[in-house]
Short mmCIF file of C-alpha atoms and ligand atoms in Angstrom, two decimals:
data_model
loop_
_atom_site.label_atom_id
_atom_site.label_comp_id
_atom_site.label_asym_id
_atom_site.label_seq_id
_atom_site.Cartn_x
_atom_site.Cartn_y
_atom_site.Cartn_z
CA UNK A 1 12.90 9.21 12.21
CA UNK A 2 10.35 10.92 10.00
CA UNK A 3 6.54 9.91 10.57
CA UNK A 4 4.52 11.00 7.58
CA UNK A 5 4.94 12.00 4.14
CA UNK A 6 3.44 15.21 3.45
CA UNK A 7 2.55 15.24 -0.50
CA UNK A 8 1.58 18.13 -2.40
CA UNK A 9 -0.19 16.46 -6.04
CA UNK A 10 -0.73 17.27 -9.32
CA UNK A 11 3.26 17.36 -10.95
CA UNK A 12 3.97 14.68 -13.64
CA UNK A 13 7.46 12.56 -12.68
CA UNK A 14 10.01 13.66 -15.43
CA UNK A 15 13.27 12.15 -15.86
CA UNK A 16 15.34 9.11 -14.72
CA UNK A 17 14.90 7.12 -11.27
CA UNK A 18 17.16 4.44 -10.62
CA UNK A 19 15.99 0.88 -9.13
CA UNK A 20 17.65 -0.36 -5.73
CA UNK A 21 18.63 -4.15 -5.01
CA UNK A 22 15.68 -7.00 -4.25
CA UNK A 23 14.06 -6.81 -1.03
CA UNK A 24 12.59 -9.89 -1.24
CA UNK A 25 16.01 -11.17 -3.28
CA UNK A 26 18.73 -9.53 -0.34
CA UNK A 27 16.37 -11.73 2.78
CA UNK A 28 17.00 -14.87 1.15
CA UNK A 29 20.53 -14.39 0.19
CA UNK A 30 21.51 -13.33 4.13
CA UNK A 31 19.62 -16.53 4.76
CA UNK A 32 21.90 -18.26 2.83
CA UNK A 33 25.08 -16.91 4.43
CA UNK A 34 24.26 -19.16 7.19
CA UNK A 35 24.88 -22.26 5.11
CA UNK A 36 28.88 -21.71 5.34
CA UNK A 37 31.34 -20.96 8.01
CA UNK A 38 33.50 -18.76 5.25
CA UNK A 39 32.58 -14.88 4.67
CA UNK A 40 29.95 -14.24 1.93
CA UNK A 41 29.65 -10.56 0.78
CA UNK A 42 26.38 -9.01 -0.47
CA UNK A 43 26.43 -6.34 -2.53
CA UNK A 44 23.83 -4.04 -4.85
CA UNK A 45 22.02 -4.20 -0.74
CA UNK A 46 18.85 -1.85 -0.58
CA UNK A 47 19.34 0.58 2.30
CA UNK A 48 15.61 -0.60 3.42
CA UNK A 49 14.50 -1.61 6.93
CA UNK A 50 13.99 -5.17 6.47
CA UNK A 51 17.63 -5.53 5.30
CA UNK A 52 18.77 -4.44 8.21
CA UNK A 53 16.35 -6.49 10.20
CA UNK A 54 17.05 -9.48 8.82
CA UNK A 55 20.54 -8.77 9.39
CA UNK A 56 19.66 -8.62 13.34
CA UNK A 57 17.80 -12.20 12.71
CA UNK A 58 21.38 -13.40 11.93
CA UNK A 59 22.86 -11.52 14.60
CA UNK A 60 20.49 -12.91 16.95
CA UNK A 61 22.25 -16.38 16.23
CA UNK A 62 25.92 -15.52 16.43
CA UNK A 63 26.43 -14.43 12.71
CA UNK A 64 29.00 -11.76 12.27
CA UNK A 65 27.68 -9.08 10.62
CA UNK A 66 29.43 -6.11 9.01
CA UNK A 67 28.30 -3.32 6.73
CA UNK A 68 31.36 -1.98 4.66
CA UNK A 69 28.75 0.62 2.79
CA UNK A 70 24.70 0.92 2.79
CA UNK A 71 25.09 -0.87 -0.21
CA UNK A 72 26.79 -4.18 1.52
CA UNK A 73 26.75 -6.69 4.03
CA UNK A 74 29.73 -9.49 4.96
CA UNK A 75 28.35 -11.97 6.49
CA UNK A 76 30.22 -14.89 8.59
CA UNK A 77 28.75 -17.75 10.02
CA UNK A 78 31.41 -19.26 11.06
CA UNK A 79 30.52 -19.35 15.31
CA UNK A 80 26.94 -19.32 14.85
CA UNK A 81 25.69 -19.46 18.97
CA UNK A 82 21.99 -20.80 18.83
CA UNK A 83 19.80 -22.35 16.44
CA UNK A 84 17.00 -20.32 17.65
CA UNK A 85 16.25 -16.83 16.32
CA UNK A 86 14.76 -14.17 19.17
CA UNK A 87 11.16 -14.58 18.93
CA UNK A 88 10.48 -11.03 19.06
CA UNK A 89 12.57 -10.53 15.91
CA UNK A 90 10.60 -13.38 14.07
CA UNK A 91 7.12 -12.43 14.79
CA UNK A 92 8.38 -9.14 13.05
CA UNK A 93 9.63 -9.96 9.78
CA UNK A 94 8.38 -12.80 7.62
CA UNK A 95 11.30 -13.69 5.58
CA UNK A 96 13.00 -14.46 9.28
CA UNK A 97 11.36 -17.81 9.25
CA UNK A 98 13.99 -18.48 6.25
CA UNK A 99 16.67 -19.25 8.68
CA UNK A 100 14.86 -22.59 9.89
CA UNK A 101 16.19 -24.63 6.37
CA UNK A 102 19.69 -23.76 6.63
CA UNK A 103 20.15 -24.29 10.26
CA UNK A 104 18.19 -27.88 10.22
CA UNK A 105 20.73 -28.80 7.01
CA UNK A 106 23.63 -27.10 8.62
CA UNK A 107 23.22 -27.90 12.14
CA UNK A 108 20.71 -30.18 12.79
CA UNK A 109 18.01 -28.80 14.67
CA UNK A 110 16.24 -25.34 14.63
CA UNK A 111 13.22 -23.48 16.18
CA UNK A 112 11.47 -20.41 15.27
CA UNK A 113 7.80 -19.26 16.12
CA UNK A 114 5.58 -18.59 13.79
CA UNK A 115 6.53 -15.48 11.68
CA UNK A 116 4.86 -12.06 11.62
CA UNK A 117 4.89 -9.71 9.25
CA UNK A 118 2.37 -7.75 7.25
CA UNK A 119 -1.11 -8.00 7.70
CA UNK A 120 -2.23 -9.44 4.43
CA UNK A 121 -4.39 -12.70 4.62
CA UNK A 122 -3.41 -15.99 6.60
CA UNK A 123 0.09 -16.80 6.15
CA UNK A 124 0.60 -20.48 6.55
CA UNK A 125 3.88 -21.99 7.00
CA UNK A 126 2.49 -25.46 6.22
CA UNK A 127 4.73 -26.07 2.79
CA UNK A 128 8.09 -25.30 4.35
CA UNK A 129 7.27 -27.72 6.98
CA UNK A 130 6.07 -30.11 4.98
CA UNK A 131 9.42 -29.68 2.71
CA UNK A 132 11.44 -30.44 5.87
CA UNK A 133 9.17 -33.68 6.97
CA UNK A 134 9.67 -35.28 3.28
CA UNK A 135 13.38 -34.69 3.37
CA UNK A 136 13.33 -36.84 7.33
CA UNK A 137 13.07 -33.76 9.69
CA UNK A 138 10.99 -34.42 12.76
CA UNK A 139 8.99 -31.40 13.07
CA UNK A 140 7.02 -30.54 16.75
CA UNK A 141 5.75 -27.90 18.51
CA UNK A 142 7.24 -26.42 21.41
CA UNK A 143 5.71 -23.73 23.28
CA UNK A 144 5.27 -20.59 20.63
CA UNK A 145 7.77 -22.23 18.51
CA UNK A 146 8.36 -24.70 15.60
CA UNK A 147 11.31 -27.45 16.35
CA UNK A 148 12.52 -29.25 13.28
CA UNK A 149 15.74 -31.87 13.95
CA UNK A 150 17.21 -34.45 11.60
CA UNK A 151 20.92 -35.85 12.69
CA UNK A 152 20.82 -35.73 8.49
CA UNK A 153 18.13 -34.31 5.82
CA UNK A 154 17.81 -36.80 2.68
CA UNK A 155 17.09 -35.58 -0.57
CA UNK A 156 13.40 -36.00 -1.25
CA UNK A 157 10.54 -35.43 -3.97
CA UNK A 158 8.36 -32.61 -2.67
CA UNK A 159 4.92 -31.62 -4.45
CA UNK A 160 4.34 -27.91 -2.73
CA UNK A 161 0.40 -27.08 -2.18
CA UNK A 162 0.68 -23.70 -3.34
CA UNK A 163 4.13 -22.27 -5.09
CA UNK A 164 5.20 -20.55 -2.08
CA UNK A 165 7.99 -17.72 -2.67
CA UNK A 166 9.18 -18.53 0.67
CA UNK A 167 8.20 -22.24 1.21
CA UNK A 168 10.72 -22.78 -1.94
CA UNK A 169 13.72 -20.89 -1.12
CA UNK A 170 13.34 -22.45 2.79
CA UNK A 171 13.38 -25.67 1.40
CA UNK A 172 15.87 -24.77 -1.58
CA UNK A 173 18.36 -23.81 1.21
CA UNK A 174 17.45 -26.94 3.38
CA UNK A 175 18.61 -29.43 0.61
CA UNK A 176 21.74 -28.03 -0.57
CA UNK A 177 23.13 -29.87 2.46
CA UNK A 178 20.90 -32.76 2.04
CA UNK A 179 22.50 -35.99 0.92
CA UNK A 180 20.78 -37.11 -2.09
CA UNK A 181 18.92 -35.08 -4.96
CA UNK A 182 15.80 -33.29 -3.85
CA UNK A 183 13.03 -32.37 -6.52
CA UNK A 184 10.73 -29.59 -5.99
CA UNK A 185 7.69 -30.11 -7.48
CA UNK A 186 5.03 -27.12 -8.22
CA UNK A 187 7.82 -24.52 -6.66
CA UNK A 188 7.77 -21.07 -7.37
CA UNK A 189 9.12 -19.38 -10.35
CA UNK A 190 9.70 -15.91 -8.98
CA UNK A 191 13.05 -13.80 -10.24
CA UNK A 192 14.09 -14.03 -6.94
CA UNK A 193 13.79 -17.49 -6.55
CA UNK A 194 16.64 -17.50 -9.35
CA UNK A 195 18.51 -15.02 -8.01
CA UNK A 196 18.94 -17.30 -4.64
CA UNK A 197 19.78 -20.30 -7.04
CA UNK A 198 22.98 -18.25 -8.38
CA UNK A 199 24.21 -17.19 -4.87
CA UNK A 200 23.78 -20.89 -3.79
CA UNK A 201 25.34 -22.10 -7.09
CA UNK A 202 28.65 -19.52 -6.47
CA UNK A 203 28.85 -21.19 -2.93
CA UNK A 204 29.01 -24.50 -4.24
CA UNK A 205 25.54 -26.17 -4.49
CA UNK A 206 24.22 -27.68 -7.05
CA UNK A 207 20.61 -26.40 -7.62
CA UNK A 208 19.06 -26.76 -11.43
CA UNK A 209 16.00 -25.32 -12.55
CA UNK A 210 15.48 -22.36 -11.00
CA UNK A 211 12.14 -19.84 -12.52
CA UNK A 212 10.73 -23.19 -13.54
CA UNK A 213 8.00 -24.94 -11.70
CA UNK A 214 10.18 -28.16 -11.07
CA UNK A 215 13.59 -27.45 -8.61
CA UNK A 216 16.19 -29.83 -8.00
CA UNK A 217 18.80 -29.83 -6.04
CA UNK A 218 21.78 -32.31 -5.68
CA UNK A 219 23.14 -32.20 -1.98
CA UNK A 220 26.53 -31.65 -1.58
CA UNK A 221 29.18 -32.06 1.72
CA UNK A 222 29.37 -28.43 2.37
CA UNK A 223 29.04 -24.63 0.67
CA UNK A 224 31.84 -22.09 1.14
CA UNK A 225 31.74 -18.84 0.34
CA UNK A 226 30.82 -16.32 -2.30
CA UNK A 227 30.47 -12.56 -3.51
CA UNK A 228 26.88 -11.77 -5.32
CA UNK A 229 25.35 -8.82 -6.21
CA UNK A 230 21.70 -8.92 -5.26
CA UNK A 231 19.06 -8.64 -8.56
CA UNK A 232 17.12 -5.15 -8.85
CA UNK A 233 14.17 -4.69 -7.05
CA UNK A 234 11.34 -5.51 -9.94
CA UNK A 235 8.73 -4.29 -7.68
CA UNK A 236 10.44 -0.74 -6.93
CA UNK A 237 10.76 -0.95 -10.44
CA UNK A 238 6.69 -1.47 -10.94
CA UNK A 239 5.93 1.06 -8.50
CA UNK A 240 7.85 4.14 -10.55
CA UNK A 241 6.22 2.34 -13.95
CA UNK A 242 2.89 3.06 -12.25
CA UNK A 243 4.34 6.52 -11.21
CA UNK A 244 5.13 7.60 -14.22
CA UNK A 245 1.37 6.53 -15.87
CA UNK A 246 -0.56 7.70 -12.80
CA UNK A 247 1.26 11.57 -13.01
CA UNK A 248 0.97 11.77 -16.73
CA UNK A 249 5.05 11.68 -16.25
CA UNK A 250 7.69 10.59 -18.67
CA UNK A 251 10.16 8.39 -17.31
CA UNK A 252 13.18 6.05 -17.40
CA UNK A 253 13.29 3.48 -14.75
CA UNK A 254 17.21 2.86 -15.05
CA UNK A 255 18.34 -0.87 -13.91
CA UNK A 256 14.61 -2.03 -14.11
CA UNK A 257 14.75 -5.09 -15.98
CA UNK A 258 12.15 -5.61 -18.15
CA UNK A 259 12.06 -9.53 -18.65
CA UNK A 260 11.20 -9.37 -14.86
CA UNK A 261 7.99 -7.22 -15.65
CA UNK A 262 6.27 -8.55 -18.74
CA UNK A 263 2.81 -8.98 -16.76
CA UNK A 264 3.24 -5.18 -16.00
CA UNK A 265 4.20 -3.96 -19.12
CA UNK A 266 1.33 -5.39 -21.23
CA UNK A 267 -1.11 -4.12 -18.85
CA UNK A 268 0.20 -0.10 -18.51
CA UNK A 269 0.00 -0.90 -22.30
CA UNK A 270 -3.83 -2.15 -22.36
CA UNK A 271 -4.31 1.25 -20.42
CA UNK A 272 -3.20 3.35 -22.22
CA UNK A 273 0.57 4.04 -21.35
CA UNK A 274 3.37 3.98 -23.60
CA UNK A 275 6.22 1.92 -22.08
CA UNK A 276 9.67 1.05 -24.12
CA UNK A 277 12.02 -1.59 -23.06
CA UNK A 278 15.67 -1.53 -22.58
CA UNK A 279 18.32 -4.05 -22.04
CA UNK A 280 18.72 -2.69 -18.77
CA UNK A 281 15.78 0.16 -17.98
CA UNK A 282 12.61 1.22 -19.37
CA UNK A 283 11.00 4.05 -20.25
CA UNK A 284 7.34 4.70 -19.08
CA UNK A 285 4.90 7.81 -20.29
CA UNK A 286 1.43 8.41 -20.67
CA UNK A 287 0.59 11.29 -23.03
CA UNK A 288 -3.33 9.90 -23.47
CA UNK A 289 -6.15 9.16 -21.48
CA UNK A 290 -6.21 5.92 -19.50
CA UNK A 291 -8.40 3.22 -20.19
CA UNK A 292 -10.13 0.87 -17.16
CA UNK A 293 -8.44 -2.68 -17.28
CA UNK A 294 -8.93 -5.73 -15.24
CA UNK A 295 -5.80 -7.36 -13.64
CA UNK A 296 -5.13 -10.23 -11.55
CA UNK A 297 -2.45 -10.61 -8.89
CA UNK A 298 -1.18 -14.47 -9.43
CA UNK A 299 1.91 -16.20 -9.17
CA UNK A 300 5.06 -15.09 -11.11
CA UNK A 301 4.88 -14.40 -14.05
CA UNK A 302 1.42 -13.25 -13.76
CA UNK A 303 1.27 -9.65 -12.56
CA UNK A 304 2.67 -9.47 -8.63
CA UNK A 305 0.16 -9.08 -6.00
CA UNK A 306 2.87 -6.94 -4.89
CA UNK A 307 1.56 -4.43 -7.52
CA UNK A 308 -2.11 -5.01 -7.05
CA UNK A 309 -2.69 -1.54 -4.92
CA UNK A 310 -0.69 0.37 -6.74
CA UNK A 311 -2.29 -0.36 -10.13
CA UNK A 312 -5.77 -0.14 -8.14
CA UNK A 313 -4.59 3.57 -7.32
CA UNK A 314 -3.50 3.94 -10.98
CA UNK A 315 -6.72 2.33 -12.32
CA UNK A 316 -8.96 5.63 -10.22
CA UNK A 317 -7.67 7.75 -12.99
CA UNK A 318 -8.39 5.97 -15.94
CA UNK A 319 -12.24 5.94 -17.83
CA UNK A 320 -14.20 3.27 -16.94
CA UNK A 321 -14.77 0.17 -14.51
CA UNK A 322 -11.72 -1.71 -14.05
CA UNK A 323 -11.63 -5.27 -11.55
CA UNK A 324 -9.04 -5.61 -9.62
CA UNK A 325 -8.61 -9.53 -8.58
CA UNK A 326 -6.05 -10.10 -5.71
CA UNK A 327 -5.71 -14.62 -6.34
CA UNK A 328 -2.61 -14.57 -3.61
CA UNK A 329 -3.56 -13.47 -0.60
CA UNK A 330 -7.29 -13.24 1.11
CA UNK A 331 -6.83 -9.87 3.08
CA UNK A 332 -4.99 -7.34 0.55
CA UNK A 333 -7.52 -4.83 -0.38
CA UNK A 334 -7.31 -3.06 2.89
CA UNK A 335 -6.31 0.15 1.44
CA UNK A 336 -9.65 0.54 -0.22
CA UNK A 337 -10.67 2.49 2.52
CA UNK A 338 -8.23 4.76 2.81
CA UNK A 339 -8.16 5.44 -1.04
CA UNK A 340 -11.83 6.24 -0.62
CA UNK A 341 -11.43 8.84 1.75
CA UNK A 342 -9.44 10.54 -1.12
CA UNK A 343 -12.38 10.44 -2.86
CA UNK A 344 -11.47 7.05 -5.04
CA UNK A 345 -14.48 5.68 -6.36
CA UNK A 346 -13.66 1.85 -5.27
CA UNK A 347 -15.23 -0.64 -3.37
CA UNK A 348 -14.10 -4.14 -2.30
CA UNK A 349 -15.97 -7.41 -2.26
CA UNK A 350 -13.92 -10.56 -1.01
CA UNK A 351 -10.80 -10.37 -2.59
CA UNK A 352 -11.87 -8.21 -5.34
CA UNK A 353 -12.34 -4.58 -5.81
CA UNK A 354 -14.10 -2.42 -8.09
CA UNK A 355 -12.85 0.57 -9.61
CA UNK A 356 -14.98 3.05 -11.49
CA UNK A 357 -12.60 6.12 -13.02
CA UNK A 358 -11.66 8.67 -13.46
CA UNK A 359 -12.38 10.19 -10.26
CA UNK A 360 -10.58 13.76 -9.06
CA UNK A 361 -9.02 12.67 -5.75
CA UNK A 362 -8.50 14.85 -2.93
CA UNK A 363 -5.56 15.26 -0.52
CA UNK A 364 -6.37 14.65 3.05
CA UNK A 365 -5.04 12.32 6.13
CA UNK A 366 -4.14 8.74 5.39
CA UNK A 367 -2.30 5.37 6.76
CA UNK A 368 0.00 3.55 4.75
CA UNK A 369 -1.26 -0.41 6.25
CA UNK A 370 1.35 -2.30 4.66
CA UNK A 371 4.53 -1.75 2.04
CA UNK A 372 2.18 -1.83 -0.84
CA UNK A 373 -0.64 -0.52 0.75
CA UNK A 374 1.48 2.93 1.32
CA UNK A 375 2.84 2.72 -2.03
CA UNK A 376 -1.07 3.01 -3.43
CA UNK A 377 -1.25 5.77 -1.39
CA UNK A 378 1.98 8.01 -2.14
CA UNK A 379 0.52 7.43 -5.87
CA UNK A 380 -2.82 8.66 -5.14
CA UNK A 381 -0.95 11.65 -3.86
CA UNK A 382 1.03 12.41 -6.36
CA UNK A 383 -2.07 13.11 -8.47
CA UNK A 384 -4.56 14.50 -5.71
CA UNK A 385 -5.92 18.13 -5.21
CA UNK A 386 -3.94 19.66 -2.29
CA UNK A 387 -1.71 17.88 0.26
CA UNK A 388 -2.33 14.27 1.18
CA UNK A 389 -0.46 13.16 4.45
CA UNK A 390 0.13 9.89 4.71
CA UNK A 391 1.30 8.88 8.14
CA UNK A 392 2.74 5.46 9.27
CA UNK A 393 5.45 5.67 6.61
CA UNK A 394 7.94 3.33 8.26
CA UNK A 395 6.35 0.74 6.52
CA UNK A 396 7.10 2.39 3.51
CA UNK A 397 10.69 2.50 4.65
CA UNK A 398 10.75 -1.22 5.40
CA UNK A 399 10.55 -2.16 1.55
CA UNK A 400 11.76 1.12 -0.65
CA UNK A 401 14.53 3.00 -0.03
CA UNK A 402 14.30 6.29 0.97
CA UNK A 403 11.19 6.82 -1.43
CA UNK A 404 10.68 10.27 -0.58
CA UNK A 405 14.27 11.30 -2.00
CA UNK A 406 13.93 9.43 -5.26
CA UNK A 407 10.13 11.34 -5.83
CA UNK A 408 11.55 14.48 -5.11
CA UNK A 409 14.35 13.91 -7.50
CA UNK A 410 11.78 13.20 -10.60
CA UNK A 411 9.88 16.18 -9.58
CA UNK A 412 7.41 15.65 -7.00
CA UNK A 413 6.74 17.96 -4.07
CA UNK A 414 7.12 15.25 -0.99
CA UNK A 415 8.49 16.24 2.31
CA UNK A 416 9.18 13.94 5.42
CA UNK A 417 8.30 14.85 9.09
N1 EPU B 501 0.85 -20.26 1.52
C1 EPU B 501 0.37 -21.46 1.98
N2 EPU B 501 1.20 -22.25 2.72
C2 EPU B 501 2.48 -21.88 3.01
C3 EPU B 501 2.96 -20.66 2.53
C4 EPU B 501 2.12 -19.86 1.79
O1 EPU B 501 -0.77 -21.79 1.74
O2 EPU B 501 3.16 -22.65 3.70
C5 EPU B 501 -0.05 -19.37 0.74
C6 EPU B 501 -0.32 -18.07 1.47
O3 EPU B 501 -1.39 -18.19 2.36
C7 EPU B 501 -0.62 -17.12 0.34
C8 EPU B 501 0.19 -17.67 -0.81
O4 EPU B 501 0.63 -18.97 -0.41
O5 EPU B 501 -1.98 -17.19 0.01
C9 EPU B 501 1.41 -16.86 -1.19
O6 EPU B 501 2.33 -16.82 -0.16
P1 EPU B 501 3.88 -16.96 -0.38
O7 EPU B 501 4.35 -17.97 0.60
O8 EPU B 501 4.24 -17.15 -1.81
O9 EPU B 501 4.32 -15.52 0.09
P2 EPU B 501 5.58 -15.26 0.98
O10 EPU B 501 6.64 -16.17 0.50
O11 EPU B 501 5.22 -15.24 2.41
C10 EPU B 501 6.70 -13.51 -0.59
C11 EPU B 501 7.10 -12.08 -0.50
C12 EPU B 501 5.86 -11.21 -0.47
C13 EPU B 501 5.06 -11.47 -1.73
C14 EPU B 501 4.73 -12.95 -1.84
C15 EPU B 501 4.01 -13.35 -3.11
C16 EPU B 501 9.22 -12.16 0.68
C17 EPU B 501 9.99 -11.79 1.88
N3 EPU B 501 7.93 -11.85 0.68
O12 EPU B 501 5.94 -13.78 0.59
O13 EPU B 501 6.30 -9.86 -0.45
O14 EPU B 501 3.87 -10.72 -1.71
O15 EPU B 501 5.94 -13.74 -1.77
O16 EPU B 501 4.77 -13.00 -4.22
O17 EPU B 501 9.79 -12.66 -0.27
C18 EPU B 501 6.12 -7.55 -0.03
O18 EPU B 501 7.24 -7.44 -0.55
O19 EPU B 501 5.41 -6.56 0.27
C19 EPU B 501 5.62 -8.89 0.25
C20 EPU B 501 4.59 -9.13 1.06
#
């Protein structure tokens, strides 16, 4: 398993990249597959490491898991053995904590620690929990973990705190098996929240509303199950827009869809790009100087805090002093540092940083802290003096897959050791 990327800068991405399936969107839906004792099949899968951990998750509780291509998963739940994830799989992977609503509506009863995952900010679980207390679960601490029971879950009204992506699709899943209607009140409107609505829908539930603020969900007896092709990955998508901008590039982003990135689009527009949308890709250059821009990273459809580092590394290159607000989480600007040691002039106060541009960056040694955090980085690189090695890349490979390939093939000089 490769280490570090080794990038040489200074070539402009030419030509067309295609978009993988959802990361976010593929967690969920193997969440789901534990809803129904019949075989669902995933397909449109990206070959990423979180898939495939999340697939262990399932594995860890008796699911039958099977991988017919790197595309594709079949899933059957049919002799699930415990309601209980492995701990050290949880505190690994975020999205795990997802299995808690369908095994409470399916089963009962189900425990999970608190879940790990990247080092962003404070990562409450507090709305999913509360989700599963309105609709009757008994929710207690044991040990290092989280017990939730209910002989039955009843359909509730649930006003979330904060439109969690998570908190929604948890409790989404939860009340499909619910008896009664269950209204989710203040719930996320992410694409991928939709795209879990439509797998749920093809198994049989009855779930209205979905990419609106207000969720509801009719309970039904039981889900069997379905085929669905997971939604491309609007994010992988973002990260070759910014690509394309950052390396004075010209390129199509084939499968991107564009609907999914309108807070994107207008601002690689306000700086300066020229972007063209498709039905089903779109087409990114950037034959003029970039212009600073503000941004904030809120709540879909406002532009994704998973594209706040990467447009701070885009933002370096273009003339004047851009702000970069992250509103999600409270500990995402922690790549500032290592963008400074390629000579980025950017500094962070609270949860905002400062960008001042354009500034020649340099290549040198870096650490890719999170996903995001390395995707910042590899676009830094692409545009830096020299060779930039950034090491701790399996992050990287957790969320985009293989990253390294799809530069190469658009013309930049990236090698893995
Ligand atoms: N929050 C609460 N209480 C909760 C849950 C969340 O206050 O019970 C707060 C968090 O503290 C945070 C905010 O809500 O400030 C947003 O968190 P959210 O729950 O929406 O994030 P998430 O569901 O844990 C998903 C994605 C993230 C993405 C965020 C925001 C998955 C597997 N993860 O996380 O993706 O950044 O939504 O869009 O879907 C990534 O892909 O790199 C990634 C981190």
């Amino acid at each position: 398993m490769a280490e570090r990327f080794i990038v040489e800068g200074g070539h402009p991405l030419r030509g067309s990249v295609a978009v993988s399936g959802s990361k976010n969107a593929a967690v969920a839906a193997i969440a789901a597959a534990l809803l129904t004792a019949d075989d669902c099949y995933l397909e449109n899968l990206p070959d990423i490491g979180d898939v495939e951990f999340m697939a262990r998750v399932l594995e860890s509780l008796g699911v039958e898991v099977e991988r017919p291509s790197p595309s594709s998963l079949r899933l059957n739940a049919g002799r699930v053995t415990s309601t209980s994830p492995a701990s050290e799989l949880v505190v690994s992977l975020r999205a795990s904590f997802m299995v808690m609503g369908p095994l409470l509506a399916r089963f009962g009863q189900a425990a999970c620690p608190p879940p790990g995952g990247d080092v962003i900010g404070q990562r409450p679980i507090d709305v999913h929990l509360a989700g599963f207390a309105a609709m009757g679960a008994d929710i207690r601490r044991q040990g290092e973990k989280f017990v939730a029971e209910a002989p039955a879950l009843g359909g509730a009204r649930i006003f979330m705190d904060y439109p969690s992506v998570l908190g929604t699709q948890n409790v989404m899943l939860a009340a499909t098996l619910a008896k009664g209607t269950t209204v989710i009140i203040n719930a996320a409107a992410e694409p991928e929240i939709v795209g879990l609505a439509e797998l749920l829908n093809k198994m049989g539930a009855r779930v209205h509303g979905a990419g609106g603020h207000t969720v509801e969900i009719e309970g039904v007896e039981a889900l069997h199950g379905a085929r669905h092709a997971i939604i491309p990955d609007r994010i992988e998508a973002g990260t070759f827009a910014i690509a394309a901008a950052i390396s004075r590039g010209d390129l199509r982003i084939a499968g991107a869809v564009p609907q999914h990135l309108q807070s994107l689009v207008a601002k690689l527009r306000e700086a300066g790009a020229q972007v063209d949308e498709d039905e089903g890709s779109l087409g990114v250059c950037c034959p003029s100087e970039l212009r600073a821009v503000s941004i904030q990273a809120v709540p879909y459809p406002g532009l994704p805090t998973d594209l706040q580092a990467p447009m701070a590394a885009l933002l370096t290159q273009a003339t004047g002093v851009s702000y970069v607000h992250e509103r999600v989480f409270d500990n995402r600007l922690l790549y500032v540092s290592e963008l400074r040691k390629m000579g980025a002039e950017v500094v962070s106060t609270g949860t905002t940083a400062i960008v001042s541009g354009p500034t020649p960056l340099i290549g040198t040694s870096v650490r890719a802290l999170d996903i995001r955090a390395g995707a910042a980085l590899l676009l830094a690189a692409l545009v830096a003096r020299g060779r930039t090695e950034i090491s701790d890349i399996y992050h990287l490979n957790r969320g985009y897959q293989r990253i390294d390939e799809k530069l190469r093939s658009i013309g930049a000089v990236i090698n893995a050791e």
